[in-house]
């Protein structure tokens, strides 16, 4: 549809855009009808589920910068309005903090908002929101609702017609207030008005909605210590260095948004305190500047901040906390981080982290409670129990209790064995659209939760929820990995005649802490025994699963009496038959302590070390074959080694001797020296000493398996 000149005047074959600023006119008319002071029109992107701001009115676009382009799934009013095809009403800052905490934390000001879809019966084209100052009634009247809905419906019809005619919508400028007042620097438009203002004993400035100075009298320039010509056309906080603080800019934003008179004091260096009073309108602000009362007098009249005073988290703190939360690995890490950094930042002295499993409440961690039983009694309690922790977890709605009588009146169950705390914030931890827990912040004395503080706490809870979700998943994977590893490795080594044994296993510290390293010791006929150590490629569940199959196969081939070289060939064929892409190294040996010997077969595995009874150590350079799982026709020759009483065999995987930047031969020589020095120790002590270096490593890249076998005198 065109609202400009007729299409006959357009070039042939060309589609000229809609002539009049359709969106701007509609928005201006809507705001005028319902006496709103700001608003914006969003259009739905044709190729993706995204709303893009087309026109902003009444306030600078910078105020809504985080929401210039938002997804339809975003938790903000315009997205909800389009998605649900209904009017969304937010009646004030407290309701905004409860329903849309992400908006409230950025705009913690008293204002009301209505968001409506711009849609026909068959298609959505976008959305509109309008806002009112905090003086607007808590509810939207039927008259306002009807006018807003009708205007959006009319705009949707116009957009539909424009789309049918393939008429593009040209970019439209934002609707801001009137230009700067006056045409001459330092005047109000008339000589008499300028003379009148110049005689006033206090400073006067006029700011537009962007905060730019349009007028400043001589008294203002003197108080600010900045010439008038440097003030005009510049933002007040940009032209006055000691006002260049986000706190002061925030007061200007608060005045514009709420349309309430706002004031603050600021220190002009070196010691002059000035009072600023901001009188807002929809076209800008008038600022009155005067000398403030003595700081001492102000401090006497102001309430003294106590330990329970509100301590809001700054943006820099939020960013720091968000970064720290990304480093939290397990649930215990999340509890410690919240206790060490977040609780002190918001003035809380205690905390409880709650989760749920199988319809019951779980206490995931707590801090600051003198008697842990006060908290731990809730563990295992049904989620249906009438207590605030379970109710907040079920509903996802935060709850704030400013005194103990308030919470006990609503939840009598808390009268039993009460804690020492006097105020509580119950914050739902919602991640991926579902509640994953409840954070309880406890305060030592009664605590007033202002609206902006509630918004900050709710937003922080969102960050904590993301960290908790990751931590719960990590802990579940960790339990799975360790359970699988423990199931696949022998719990104990058998007691054998003539052989003393000890073993150690350390998983890699990267990934899931599960791998393919394995060892086993099996008693055979008489005093003989079989031992095996190996390493399946990889550090994941697949490697661990294949390791379990290899270990089971070796046991089976040992049980039927196969010789070492036959055990290796059979296991090699098994890996090929399984069709796995993974390979395995392996060292298998038959021990005959009665005759003082061992027969070994090797498949690509690091050579074992032998410490003789006299303390000398040598590397057993055994003949062998390739890794298991590569060549079905490979042979694995065996080698017999003398094993007199007092001899010590050291079987290991490459994680014990290989590390970045270290030569394998040098590492093997170092292991031999340690074995020479420490080999007479009890076997368990020796095993701990040999893996100590790997156990202390912060970033262990590979698993470590160690099996020690000492030949005992025959008795």
XYZ file of C-alpha atoms in Angstrom:
715
model
C 0.000 0.000 0.000
C 1.282 3.470 -0.840
C 0.540 6.580 1.189
C 2.524 8.934 -1.067
C 2.197 9.865 -4.728
C 0.351 7.636 -7.146
C 2.131 4.716 -8.715
C 1.681 6.256 -12.153
C 4.460 8.685 -11.344
C 6.943 5.899 -10.595
C 9.262 4.612 -13.313
C 7.776 1.771 -15.308
C 8.452 -1.651 -13.797
C 9.810 -0.188 -10.556
C 8.271 -0.689 -7.128
C 8.602 2.528 -5.197
C 8.609 2.230 -1.401
C 5.771 3.219 0.868
C 5.771 7.014 0.742
C 4.817 8.236 4.237
C 6.644 6.952 7.334
C 4.028 4.350 8.190
C 5.753 2.907 11.251
C 6.723 6.253 12.788
C 3.257 7.730 12.322
C 1.578 4.674 13.822
C 3.899 4.648 16.832
C 3.540 8.399 17.432
C -0.240 8.160 17.213
C -0.362 5.212 19.626
C 1.838 6.957 22.176
C -0.207 10.139 21.931
C -3.527 8.319 22.393
C -2.495 6.454 25.536
C -0.063 9.114 26.843
C 2.950 6.782 26.692
C 6.382 8.389 26.844
C 8.465 5.917 24.778
C 8.023 2.998 22.431
C 9.408 1.037 19.506
C 8.275 -0.917 16.460
C 9.867 -4.261 15.641
C 9.591 -6.052 12.296
C 9.897 -9.789 11.905
C 12.814 -10.781 9.693
C 11.472 -12.550 6.573
C 14.075 -15.326 6.541
C 14.630 -16.068 10.238
C 12.813 -15.997 13.575
C 14.266 -12.639 14.601
C 12.638 -9.324 15.574
C 14.557 -6.231 14.443
C 13.885 -2.753 15.844
C 12.712 -0.465 13.017
C 11.744 2.713 14.897
C 12.327 3.950 18.442
C 10.448 6.901 19.913
C 10.716 9.083 22.990
C 14.112 7.839 24.211
C 17.525 7.268 22.630
C 17.901 3.909 20.933
C 20.936 3.307 23.151
C 18.522 2.663 26.050
C 17.264 -0.437 24.240
C 20.585 -1.383 22.614
C 20.665 -4.949 24.057
C 17.304 -5.652 22.420
C 17.644 -4.054 18.982
C 17.703 -7.527 17.438
C 16.155 -10.403 19.394
C 15.096 -13.961 18.693
C 11.465 -14.999 18.903
C 12.406 -17.387 21.701
C 14.060 -14.650 23.790
C 12.506 -14.123 27.253
C 11.437 -10.507 26.647
C 7.944 -8.975 26.258
C 7.969 -8.283 22.468
C 9.045 -11.868 21.708
C 6.383 -13.248 24.052
C 3.760 -11.013 22.402
C 4.530 -12.323 18.900
C 5.005 -15.933 19.940
C 1.787 -16.079 21.965
C -0.224 -13.601 19.821
C -1.362 -11.575 22.841
C -0.826 -8.297 24.665
C 1.892 -8.555 27.339
C 1.532 -6.117 30.242
C 4.234 -5.437 32.845
C 2.816 -3.183 35.552
C 5.986 -1.898 37.228
C 9.592 -2.506 38.143
C 8.823 -5.234 40.688
C 6.826 -7.214 38.143
C 9.599 -6.621 35.582
C 12.181 -8.003 38.020
C 10.050 -11.084 38.620
C 9.058 -11.859 35.025
C 11.863 -10.374 32.935
C 14.943 -10.134 35.167
C 17.307 -9.632 32.213
C 15.555 -6.369 31.362
C 15.214 -5.290 34.998
C 18.925 -5.653 35.689
C 19.785 -3.309 32.792
C 16.858 -0.897 33.339
C 16.128 -0.937 37.100
C 13.735 2.026 36.890
C 10.039 2.478 37.736
C 8.103 2.195 34.466
C 5.256 0.170 32.956
C 5.321 -1.559 29.586
C 2.841 -3.018 27.113
C 3.970 -5.201 24.196
C 1.599 -6.234 21.403
C 1.889 -8.364 18.286
C 1.472 -6.735 14.879
C -0.298 -9.599 13.149
C -3.259 -10.563 11.037
C -5.181 -13.781 11.458
C -2.699 -15.625 9.248
C 0.660 -13.918 9.628
C 2.794 -12.042 12.163
C 4.706 -8.990 10.936
C 6.321 -7.800 14.147
C 5.577 -6.202 17.490
C 5.269 -2.856 19.261
C 6.038 -1.878 22.817
C 5.181 1.356 24.608
C 6.174 2.475 28.105
C 4.777 4.811 30.746
C 6.462 6.458 33.755
C 6.208 4.790 37.139
C 3.170 6.933 37.973
C 0.988 4.868 35.623
C -1.623 2.736 37.425
C -0.653 -0.858 38.168
C -3.193 -2.176 35.650
C -3.737 -1.336 31.996
C -7.229 0.058 31.478
C -9.665 -1.502 29.008
C -9.668 1.763 27.060
C -5.870 1.715 26.703
C -5.914 -1.964 25.813
C -8.521 -1.431 23.080
C -6.722 1.576 21.563
C -3.357 -0.211 21.470
C -4.809 -3.406 20.016
C -6.764 -1.542 17.338
C -3.689 0.468 16.305
C -1.574 -2.688 15.980
C -4.315 -4.403 13.978
C -4.491 -1.431 11.574
C -0.732 -1.462 11.127
C -0.777 -5.207 10.438
C -3.368 -4.692 7.667
C -1.234 -1.948 6.109
C 1.864 -4.125 6.232
C -0.096 -6.972 4.667
C -1.214 -4.766 1.783
C 2.322 -3.450 1.288
C 3.603 -7.037 1.152
C 0.923 -8.054 -1.358
C 1.988 -5.189 -3.625
C 5.705 -5.901 -3.010
C 6.179 -2.367 -1.718
C 9.364 -2.121 0.388
C 9.423 -0.223 3.650
C 12.132 2.451 3.586
C 14.253 3.086 6.692
C 12.563 5.558 9.034
C 14.299 7.848 11.529
C 13.702 7.479 15.237
C 11.211 9.876 16.821
C 13.086 11.878 19.410
C 12.257 15.083 21.195
C 12.520 18.599 19.782
C 15.963 19.971 18.884
C 18.042 21.933 21.350
C 16.262 24.979 22.704
C 17.388 28.419 21.540
C 19.422 29.530 18.608
C 22.134 31.416 20.484
C 24.607 30.078 22.997
C 23.584 30.856 26.542
C 20.036 32.097 25.781
C 16.553 30.741 26.329
C 15.176 32.273 23.155
C 14.361 35.764 24.507
C 16.632 38.416 26.026
C 14.405 38.897 29.053
C 14.284 35.181 29.812
C 18.076 35.010 29.563
C 18.438 37.979 31.937
C 16.039 36.388 34.401
C 17.874 33.075 34.428
C 21.286 34.744 34.710
C 20.186 36.458 37.930
C 19.335 33.180 39.678
C 21.844 32.154 42.398
C 21.951 28.540 41.230
C 22.926 26.851 37.963
C 20.446 25.814 35.304
C 21.045 23.459 32.376
C 18.737 22.069 29.727
C 19.475 18.567 28.382
C 17.869 16.797 25.449
C 16.991 13.104 25.602
C 20.574 12.230 24.614
C 21.935 14.156 27.586
C 23.337 16.968 25.419
C 23.378 20.470 26.878
C 21.141 22.923 25.008
C 21.365 25.756 27.510
C 23.538 26.578 30.517
C 23.498 29.811 32.532
C 26.601 31.531 33.893
C 26.050 30.142 37.403
C 26.040 26.569 36.020
C 29.307 27.199 34.171
C 30.873 28.649 37.331
C 29.738 25.759 39.542
C 30.831 23.141 37.025
C 34.062 25.065 36.345
C 33.564 24.620 32.587
C 32.909 27.483 30.101
C 29.423 27.637 28.580
C 30.746 27.183 25.036
C 32.319 23.848 26.040
C 29.078 22.661 27.617
C 26.720 23.408 24.728
C 26.065 20.509 22.382
C 28.019 18.025 24.512
C 26.757 15.442 26.974
C 27.061 16.796 30.494
C 29.121 13.880 31.842
C 31.434 14.019 28.801
C 32.266 17.719 29.094
C 32.699 17.721 32.899
C 35.518 15.227 33.736
C 34.552 14.621 37.359
C 30.980 13.770 36.290
C 32.237 11.135 33.845
C 31.026 8.263 35.994
C 28.360 5.691 35.002
C 26.605 6.323 38.324
C 25.714 9.884 37.294
C 24.712 8.893 33.769
C 22.437 6.290 35.339
C 20.569 9.014 37.268
C 19.848 10.783 33.963
C 18.534 7.522 32.522
C 16.441 6.918 35.624
C 14.855 10.385 35.351
C 13.998 9.937 31.666
C 12.596 6.453 32.101
C 10.589 7.057 35.239
C 9.716 10.723 34.501
C 10.316 11.275 38.210
C 12.368 14.115 39.667
C 15.773 12.641 40.471
C 18.682 14.032 42.436
C 22.235 13.206 43.396
C 25.329 14.846 44.872
C 28.807 14.812 43.354
C 32.224 15.919 44.545
C 33.861 18.642 42.467
C 37.592 18.333 43.150
C 39.188 19.016 45.434
C 36.469 19.308 48.085
C 33.311 21.064 46.821
C 30.080 19.044 46.953
C 27.381 19.983 44.423
C 23.724 18.999 44.381
C 22.037 18.108 41.067
C 18.254 17.933 40.702
C 16.826 16.600 37.426
C 13.320 17.593 36.259
C 12.349 15.335 33.336
C 9.788 15.639 30.559
C 9.319 13.698 27.346
C 11.498 16.244 25.504
C 14.490 16.180 27.883
C 15.532 17.359 31.320
C 16.060 20.582 33.223
C 18.917 20.391 35.710
C 19.235 22.592 38.803
C 22.772 22.788 40.246
C 23.607 24.214 43.667
C 26.149 23.842 46.428
C 25.325 20.881 48.633
C 25.121 20.829 52.409
C 28.231 19.851 54.291
C 29.118 16.214 53.844
C 29.132 15.714 57.597
C 25.593 17.051 57.861
C 24.443 14.832 55.008
C 26.018 11.821 56.665
C 24.288 12.616 59.949
C 20.885 12.740 58.304
C 21.404 9.704 56.098
C 20.825 6.163 57.401
C 24.003 4.401 58.384
C 24.835 1.426 56.205
C 24.915 -1.706 58.285
C 25.953 -5.261 57.574
C 22.536 -5.943 56.055
C 22.586 -2.978 53.668
C 22.065 -3.663 50.014
C 25.285 -4.267 48.118
C 24.469 -4.419 44.457
C 26.864 -6.171 42.138
C 28.527 -3.962 39.562
C 28.789 -4.872 35.886
C 32.499 -5.597 36.286
C 31.709 -7.939 39.195
C 29.041 -9.720 37.131
C 31.517 -10.256 34.299
C 34.131 -11.497 36.751
C 31.653 -13.863 38.413
C 30.438 -15.131 35.037
C 34.009 -15.888 34.045
C 34.662 -17.681 37.322
C 31.487 -19.745 36.966
C 32.639 -21.013 33.570
C 35.652 -22.532 35.337
C 33.554 -24.431 37.895
C 33.751 -28.135 37.053
C 31.747 -30.070 39.635
C 28.871 -29.197 41.959
C 31.310 -28.748 44.835
C 33.176 -26.137 42.777
C 29.915 -24.218 42.214
C 29.133 -24.236 45.958
C 32.616 -22.967 46.849
C 32.503 -20.260 44.174
C 29.097 -18.959 45.254
C 30.214 -19.009 48.896
C 33.556 -17.279 48.243
C 32.578 -14.672 45.659
C 28.847 -14.235 45.089
C 27.423 -14.426 48.618
C 29.842 -11.800 50.017
C 29.211 -9.537 47.008
C 25.470 -9.402 47.766
C 25.832 -9.217 51.561
C 24.726 -12.775 52.317
C 26.277 -14.736 55.180
C 25.020 -18.227 54.366
C 23.816 -20.280 51.432
C 22.219 -23.589 50.540
C 22.248 -25.161 47.076
C 19.296 -27.477 46.474
C 18.577 -29.883 43.648
C 16.160 -32.726 43.060
C 16.242 -36.384 42.122
C 13.404 -38.877 41.817
C 10.845 -36.389 43.140
C 12.830 -35.582 46.252
C 14.834 -32.595 47.403
C 18.621 -32.992 47.463
C 20.990 -30.760 49.428
C 23.867 -30.317 46.979
C 25.923 -28.140 49.321
C 25.772 -25.444 51.981
C 27.974 -22.857 53.648
C 27.841 -20.599 56.689
C 25.484 -22.675 58.873
C 26.803 -23.330 62.390
C 24.792 -26.557 62.661
C 24.786 -28.531 59.363
C 21.826 -30.614 60.562
C 19.567 -27.564 60.136
C 20.156 -27.832 56.382
C 20.768 -31.546 55.881
C 17.388 -32.512 57.372
C 15.813 -31.343 54.098
C 17.790 -33.889 52.045
C 15.431 -36.552 50.719
C 12.291 -34.585 51.550
C 9.497 -34.941 48.917
C 9.181 -32.010 46.530
C 5.522 -31.754 47.532
C 6.543 -30.762 51.078
C 5.282 -27.225 51.930
C 8.657 -25.515 52.283
C 9.946 -22.593 50.174
C 12.965 -24.470 48.782
C 10.848 -27.122 47.061
C 8.112 -24.676 46.036
C 10.582 -22.351 44.297
C 12.205 -25.335 42.571
C 8.814 -26.574 41.344
C 7.399 -23.240 40.202
C 10.513 -21.370 39.065
C 9.275 -18.217 40.882
C 11.713 -16.532 43.318
C 10.696 -15.809 46.896
C 12.101 -13.133 49.210
C 11.543 -13.095 52.968
C 12.753 -9.968 54.761
C 12.378 -11.362 58.291
C 12.109 -14.698 60.063
C 8.492 -14.181 61.246
C 7.479 -13.591 57.622
C 8.841 -16.933 56.373
C 7.683 -18.899 59.419
C 4.152 -17.488 59.157
C 3.889 -18.751 55.568
C 5.807 -22.010 56.150
C 5.198 -23.343 59.689
C 7.372 -26.403 58.930
C 10.426 -24.153 59.271
C 9.607 -23.496 62.937
C 11.074 -26.929 63.722
C 14.834 -26.677 64.340
C 15.186 -23.155 62.874
C 18.496 -21.767 61.608
C 20.297 -18.764 63.023
C 19.496 -16.589 59.975
C 16.838 -13.854 59.838
C 16.162 -13.177 56.109
C 16.222 -15.326 52.997
C 16.240 -15.076 49.204
C 15.058 -18.242 47.459
C 16.214 -18.048 43.832
C 15.156 -20.585 41.178
C 18.052 -21.915 39.110
C 16.619 -22.323 35.617
C 18.765 -23.616 32.754
C 17.699 -24.844 29.318
C 14.123 -23.891 30.172
C 13.834 -26.143 33.218
C 14.538 -25.733 36.942
C 17.767 -27.466 37.982
C 17.847 -26.278 41.574
C 17.240 -23.559 44.142
C 19.811 -21.201 45.628
C 19.005 -20.024 49.152
C 20.878 -16.899 50.270
C 20.655 -16.353 54.023
C 21.154 -13.081 55.902
C 22.156 -12.694 59.540
C 19.691 -9.860 60.220
C 16.396 -8.654 58.670
C 17.072 -7.492 55.122
C 15.025 -5.327 52.770
C 15.174 -6.605 49.163
C 14.766 -3.545 46.951
C 13.464 -4.079 43.437
C 16.814 -3.497 41.782
C 18.475 -5.912 44.208
C 15.883 -8.572 43.409
C 16.626 -8.080 39.718
C 20.372 -8.460 40.292
C 19.933 -11.592 42.436
C 17.584 -13.175 39.899
C 20.021 -12.476 37.076
C 22.929 -13.893 39.063
C 20.808 -16.993 39.660
C 20.619 -17.434 35.881
C 24.428 -17.492 35.662
C 24.661 -19.914 38.587
C 22.015 -22.161 36.999
C 24.091 -22.543 33.835
C 27.141 -23.465 35.903
C 25.123 -25.887 38.045
C 23.660 -27.630 34.999
C 27.154 -28.169 33.591
C 28.424 -29.310 36.984
C 25.604 -31.832 37.462
C 26.279 -33.239 33.993
C 30.010 -33.400 34.693
C 29.500 -35.175 38.023
C 27.142 -37.676 36.383
C 29.678 -38.387 33.629
C 32.433 -38.603 36.223
C 30.494 -41.169 38.259
C 29.735 -43.130 35.095
C 33.368 -43.075 34.004
C 34.728 -44.165 37.362
C 32.043 -46.808 37.771
C 32.822 -48.235 34.340
C 36.577 -48.127 34.953
C 36.236 -49.833 38.325
C 34.007 -52.512 36.820
C 36.532 -53.267 34.073
C 39.674 -53.376 36.240
C 40.304 -56.010 38.943
C 39.235 -54.857 42.387
C 42.003 -56.875 44.072
C 44.926 -58.986 42.947
C 44.914 -62.701 43.837
C 47.270 -64.084 46.466
C 49.763 -66.339 44.691
C 52.352 -68.791 45.941
C 55.824 -67.476 45.266
C 54.702 -64.131 43.808
C 54.032 -60.798 45.537
C 52.068 -58.271 43.441
C 50.984 -54.638 43.570
C 49.191 -52.493 40.993
C 48.215 -48.868 40.442
C 45.962 -47.115 37.934
C 45.711 -43.334 37.355
C 43.292 -41.984 34.715
C 44.176 -39.063 32.473
C 43.104 -35.715 33.961
C 41.698 -34.474 30.650
C 38.420 -35.634 29.112
C 36.215 -38.039 31.057
C 39.050 -39.466 33.188
C 38.519 -42.887 31.675
C 40.790 -44.762 29.330
C 41.905 -48.029 27.808
C 44.840 -48.968 30.064
C 44.391 -52.323 31.821
C 46.216 -54.967 33.817
C 45.350 -58.363 35.272
C 46.873 -61.196 37.254
C 45.394 -64.685 36.948
C 46.226 -67.861 38.900
C 46.681 -70.942 36.707
C 47.437 -74.610 37.431
C 49.759 -75.313 40.337
C 51.955 -72.398 41.358
C 51.960 -70.842 37.897
C 50.245 -67.546 37.079
C 49.607 -65.283 34.104
C 49.945 -61.499 34.024
C 48.944 -59.006 31.386
C 49.176 -55.258 30.908
C 47.935 -53.301 27.908
C 46.750 -50.022 26.481
C 43.809 -49.613 24.103
C 44.080 -46.441 22.019
C 41.897 -43.557 23.284
C 40.553 -42.011 26.503
C 36.806 -42.482 26.233
C 34.006 -44.932 26.818
C 34.707 -46.723 23.518
C 38.321 -47.358 24.523
C 37.249 -48.539 27.973
C 34.636 -50.880 26.504
C 37.145 -52.422 24.100
C 39.653 -52.728 26.940
C 37.117 -54.783 28.890
C 36.658 -57.135 25.921
C 40.424 -57.568 25.485
C 40.958 -58.282 29.187
C 38.104 -60.820 29.193
C 39.498 -62.489 26.054
C 42.997 -62.791 27.564
C 41.510 -64.436 30.662
C 39.550 -66.877 28.487
C 42.567 -67.833 26.362
C 44.617 -68.232 29.550
C 41.986 -70.527 31.053
C 42.160 -72.953 28.095
C 45.935 -73.194 28.483
C 47.187 -71.281 25.453
C 50.876 -70.362 25.380
C 51.791 -66.644 25.519
C 52.329 -66.303 21.748
C 48.998 -68.054 21.097
C 47.151 -65.775 23.551
C 48.486 -62.761 21.635
C 47.541 -64.166 18.232
C 44.012 -65.055 19.404
C 43.495 -61.607 20.928
C 44.762 -59.963 17.729
C 42.240 -61.891 15.654
C 39.466 -60.975 18.111
C 40.163 -57.250 17.691
C 40.059 -57.595 13.909
C 36.804 -59.588 14.077
C 35.213 -56.894 16.287
C 35.770 -54.403 13.447
C 37.073 -51.725 15.791
C 39.151 -48.849 14.462
C 41.175 -48.845 17.690
C 44.492 -50.615 18.257
C 45.988 -52.006 21.456
C 49.438 -52.627 22.832
C 49.876 -55.584 25.143
C 52.453 -57.492 27.180
C 51.533 -60.997 28.342
C 53.616 -63.354 30.487
C 53.428 -66.721 32.166
C 55.091 -66.845 35.560
C 56.668 -70.049 36.937
C 58.145 -69.060 40.293
C 58.847 -72.702 41.255
C 61.372 -72.931 38.394
C 62.430 -69.248 38.574
C 61.392 -68.205 35.102
C 58.858 -66.240 33.079
C 57.804 -66.533 29.414
C 56.719 -63.261 27.775
C 55.123 -62.134 24.503
C 54.869 -58.474 23.432
C 52.615 -56.588 20.969
C 53.932 -53.066 20.470
C 54.099 -52.445 24.225
C 56.904 -50.630 26.117
C 59.513 -53.130 27.357
C 59.333 -54.264 31.005
C 62.084 -53.597 33.528
C 63.730 -56.303 35.619
C 65.456 -55.542 38.901
C 67.794 -58.368 39.858
C 68.269 -59.488 43.472
C 71.575 -57.557 43.571
C 69.741 -54.261 42.773
C 70.851 -53.909 39.163
C 68.122 -52.927 36.707
C 67.930 -53.742 33.031
C 65.389 -53.173 30.273
C 64.121 -56.451 28.802
C 64.441 -55.964 25.066
C 61.931 -58.618 24.055
C 61.123 -59.728 20.548
C 57.533 -59.001 19.634
C 54.973 -58.159 16.985
C 52.902 -55.160 15.910
C 50.018 -53.608 17.826
C 46.945 -55.797 18.185
C 44.198 -55.111 15.662
C 46.411 -54.246 12.650
C 47.543 -57.447 10.903
C 45.650 -60.713 11.160
C 48.683 -62.756 10.111
C 51.101 -61.166 12.598
C 53.239 -63.418 14.821
C 54.130 -62.650 18.434
C 57.227 -64.669 19.422
C 57.819 -65.396 23.096
C 60.933 -64.935 25.195
C 61.958 -66.765 28.374
C 63.475 -64.692 31.179
C 65.147 -65.913 34.376
C 63.271 -64.845 37.500
C 65.226 -65.921 40.602
C 63.858 -65.151 44.099
C 64.171 -61.451 44.927
C 63.752 -60.422 41.290
C 61.258 -57.663 40.541
C 59.374 -57.223 37.261
C 57.959 -53.792 36.451
C 55.161 -53.747 33.852
C 53.762 -50.341 32.905
C 51.942 -48.396 30.219
C 53.504 -45.493 28.343
C 51.727 -42.869 30.472
C 54.289 -43.585 33.223
C 57.307 -42.622 31.110
C 56.020 -40.430 28.291
C 55.385 -36.704 28.672
C 55.581 -33.722 26.284
C 59.162 -32.556 25.732
C 60.739 -35.649 27.350
C 62.728 -38.230 25.406
C 61.441 -41.777 25.892
C 64.937 -43.231 26.424
C 65.759 -40.589 29.043
C 62.470 -41.221 30.863
C 63.099 -44.974 30.820
C 66.601 -44.460 32.225
C 65.158 -42.248 34.983
C 62.628 -44.947 35.862
C 65.485 -47.458 36.065
C 67.457 -45.228 38.458
C 64.460 -44.786 40.745
C 63.892 -48.535 40.696
C 67.533 -49.091 41.674
C 67.275 -46.682 44.596
C 63.806 -47.655 45.836
C 63.438 -51.295 44.815
C 63.970 -52.736 48.297
C 60.918 -50.943 49.697
C 57.682 -52.809 50.458
C 55.882 -53.323 47.171
C 52.937 -50.992 47.893
C 55.285 -48.181 48.944
C 57.344 -48.731 45.813
C 54.232 -48.612 43.603
C 53.187 -45.283 45.168
C 56.678 -43.853 44.721
C 56.895 -44.846 41.050
C 53.571 -43.220 40.124
C 54.089 -40.181 42.381
C 55.366 -37.939 39.562
C 52.343 -38.766 37.392
C 49.945 -38.351 40.331
C 51.248 -34.836 41.009
C 50.884 -33.724 37.385
C 48.053 -31.188 36.896
C 47.474 -31.989 33.233
C 48.062 -35.745 32.872
C 47.564 -36.434 29.166
C 47.561 -40.236 29.369
C 46.460 -43.005 31.705
C 49.017 -44.759 33.861
C 48.868 -48.467 34.683
C 51.578 -50.162 36.746
C 51.938 -53.811 37.757
C 54.802 -54.924 40.034
C 55.647 -58.621 40.411
C 58.294 -59.775 42.918
C 59.528 -63.396 43.021
C 59.601 -64.754 46.576
C 61.850 -67.472 47.962
C 60.199 -70.893 47.699
C 59.249 -72.208 51.060
